[in-house]
């Protein structure tokens, strides 16, 4: 296990040089959904992508959003360009088919680094 994984497991944030912007991972959810960027499934999926440190923003609106990383709305309107899309988190926790579809989106994503 990488040393940084131990820090993550203990909830210790790493030192980041002032002025360095962490990559922003914007996640769209359904209105009224209570989803946190610290949800274990979200953290597991984000760990598959190259950057070690990430800022996660979970929102139910597109206002002020330039780029969406993960769209997990049940009804994807308006349509947005995103790296991955999936069923809502509650469905992912219950249905293996939804998890398989998520994995397929991750595998096909240009952002996914197969060499990591």
mmCIF file of C-alpha atoms in Angstrom, residues 17-113:
data_model
loop_
_atom_site.group_PDB
_atom_site.id
_atom_site.type_symbol
_atom_site.label_atom_id
_atom_site.label_comp_id
_atom_site.label_asym_id
_atom_site.label_seq_id
_atom_site.Cartn_x
_atom_site.Cartn_y
_atom_site.Cartn_z
ATOM 1 C CA UNK A 17 2.291 24.010 -1.734
ATOM 2 C CA UNK A 18 0.513 27.354 -1.580
ATOM 3 C CA UNK A 19 -0.748 28.457 -4.943
ATOM 4 C CA UNK A 20 -0.985 24.928 -6.324
ATOM 5 C CA UNK A 21 -4.507 24.190 -7.502
ATOM 6 C CA UNK A 22 -5.728 20.649 -6.946
ATOM 7 C CA UNK A 23 -7.711 19.182 -9.828
ATOM 8 C CA UNK A 24 -11.451 19.714 -9.439
ATOM 9 C CA UNK A 25 -13.734 16.723 -9.884
ATOM 10 C CA UNK A 26 -17.317 17.990 -10.282
ATOM 11 C CA UNK A 27 -20.001 15.357 -9.690
ATOM 12 C CA UNK A 28 -23.626 15.997 -10.671
ATOM 13 C CA UNK A 29 -26.368 14.334 -8.613
ATOM 14 C CA UNK A 30 -30.165 14.454 -8.547
ATOM 15 C CA UNK A 31 -31.851 17.330 -6.759
ATOM 16 C CA UNK A 32 -32.360 16.478 -3.112
ATOM 17 C CA UNK A 33 -29.849 13.623 -3.108
ATOM 18 C CA UNK A 34 -27.656 13.632 -0.029
ATOM 19 C CA UNK A 35 -24.339 12.512 -1.473
ATOM 20 C CA UNK A 36 -20.954 13.456 -0.078
ATOM 21 C CA UNK A 37 -17.655 13.539 -1.936
ATOM 22 C CA UNK A 38 -16.338 11.359 0.901
ATOM 23 C CA UNK A 39 -18.691 8.477 0.072
ATOM 24 C CA UNK A 40 -16.604 5.263 -0.116
ATOM 25 C CA UNK A 41 -17.822 4.367 -3.614
ATOM 26 C CA UNK A 42 -16.989 7.832 -4.929
ATOM 27 C CA UNK A 43 -13.526 7.665 -3.353
ATOM 28 C CA UNK A 44 -12.904 4.197 -4.847
ATOM 29 C CA UNK A 45 -13.837 5.360 -8.332
ATOM 30 C CA UNK A 46 -11.803 8.565 -8.106
ATOM 31 C CA UNK A 47 -8.790 6.555 -6.912
ATOM 32 C CA UNK A 48 -8.732 4.943 -10.368
ATOM 33 C CA UNK A 49 -7.864 8.255 -11.992
ATOM 34 C CA UNK A 50 -4.307 9.621 -12.183
ATOM 35 C CA UNK A 51 -4.148 12.592 -9.779
ATOM 36 C CA UNK A 52 -3.444 11.573 -6.178
ATOM 37 C CA UNK A 53 -5.042 14.611 -4.553
ATOM 38 C CA UNK A 54 -8.417 15.774 -5.766
ATOM 39 C CA UNK A 55 -10.980 18.375 -4.822
ATOM 40 C CA UNK A 56 -14.457 16.906 -5.133
ATOM 41 C CA UNK A 57 -17.547 19.064 -5.568
ATOM 42 C CA UNK A 58 -20.930 17.335 -5.459
ATOM 43 C CA UNK A 59 -23.765 19.469 -6.806
ATOM 44 C CA UNK A 60 -27.263 19.192 -8.221
ATOM 45 C CA UNK A 61 -26.877 22.134 -10.595
ATOM 46 C CA UNK A 62 -24.727 23.127 -13.540
ATOM 47 C CA UNK A 63 -24.428 26.785 -12.534
ATOM 48 C CA UNK A 64 -20.830 27.944 -12.667
ATOM 49 C CA UNK A 65 -19.640 24.520 -13.789
ATOM 50 C CA UNK A 66 -17.197 24.479 -16.652
ATOM 51 C CA UNK A 67 -16.522 20.766 -16.709
ATOM 52 C CA UNK A 68 -18.377 17.813 -15.201
ATOM 53 C CA UNK A 69 -16.347 14.747 -14.336
ATOM 54 C CA UNK A 70 -19.132 12.349 -13.256
ATOM 55 C CA UNK A 71 -22.841 12.606 -14.011
ATOM 56 C CA UNK A 72 -24.854 10.374 -11.680
ATOM 57 C CA UNK A 73 -28.285 11.893 -12.233
ATOM 58 C CA UNK A 74 -31.172 9.537 -12.936
ATOM 59 C CA UNK A 75 -32.458 11.868 -15.680
ATOM 60 C CA UNK A 76 -29.526 13.433 -17.528
ATOM 61 C CA UNK A 77 -31.173 16.628 -18.720
ATOM 62 C CA UNK A 78 -29.691 18.918 -19.714
ATOM 63 C CA UNK A 79 -27.081 16.748 -21.354
ATOM 64 C CA UNK A 80 -23.507 17.520 -20.373
ATOM 65 C CA UNK A 81 -20.136 16.282 -21.516
ATOM 66 C CA UNK A 82 -18.522 14.230 -18.756
ATOM 67 C CA UNK A 83 -15.747 11.681 -18.280
ATOM 68 C CA UNK A 84 -18.053 9.076 -16.724
ATOM 69 C CA UNK A 85 -21.751 8.693 -16.073
ATOM 70 C CA UNK A 86 -23.671 6.232 -13.960
ATOM 71 C CA UNK A 87 -26.861 5.550 -12.110
ATOM 72 C CA UNK A 88 -27.374 7.480 -8.848
ATOM 73 C CA UNK A 89 -25.325 6.352 -5.844
ATOM 74 C CA UNK A 90 -28.320 4.663 -4.179
ATOM 75 C CA UNK A 91 -28.824 2.485 -7.274
ATOM 76 C CA UNK A 92 -25.100 1.703 -7.499
ATOM 77 C CA UNK A 93 -25.170 0.465 -3.907
ATOM 78 C CA UNK A 94 -28.071 -1.888 -4.656
ATOM 79 C CA UNK A 95 -27.669 -3.182 -8.219
ATOM 80 C CA UNK A 96 -24.699 -5.079 -9.602
ATOM 81 C CA UNK A 97 -25.813 -4.296 -13.175
ATOM 82 C CA UNK A 98 -25.454 -0.572 -12.475
ATOM 83 C CA UNK A 99 -21.960 -1.161 -11.069
ATOM 84 C CA UNK A 100 -20.977 -3.122 -14.195
ATOM 85 C CA UNK A 101 -22.214 -0.280 -16.394
ATOM 86 C CA UNK A 102 -20.219 2.202 -14.293
ATOM 87 C CA UNK A 103 -17.087 0.096 -14.686
ATOM 88 C CA UNK A 104 -17.653 0.007 -18.468
ATOM 89 C CA UNK A 105 -17.885 3.821 -18.547
ATOM 90 C CA UNK A 106 -14.698 4.090 -16.488
ATOM 91 C CA UNK A 107 -12.844 1.634 -18.719
ATOM 92 C CA UNK A 108 -13.898 3.510 -21.864
ATOM 93 C CA UNK A 109 -13.130 6.934 -20.389
ATOM 94 C CA UNK A 110 -10.248 8.931 -21.860
ATOM 95 C CA UNK A 111 -9.434 10.137 -18.339
ATOM 96 C CA UNK A 112 -8.835 6.589 -17.063
ATOM 97 C CA UNK A 113 -5.130 5.742 -16.903
#
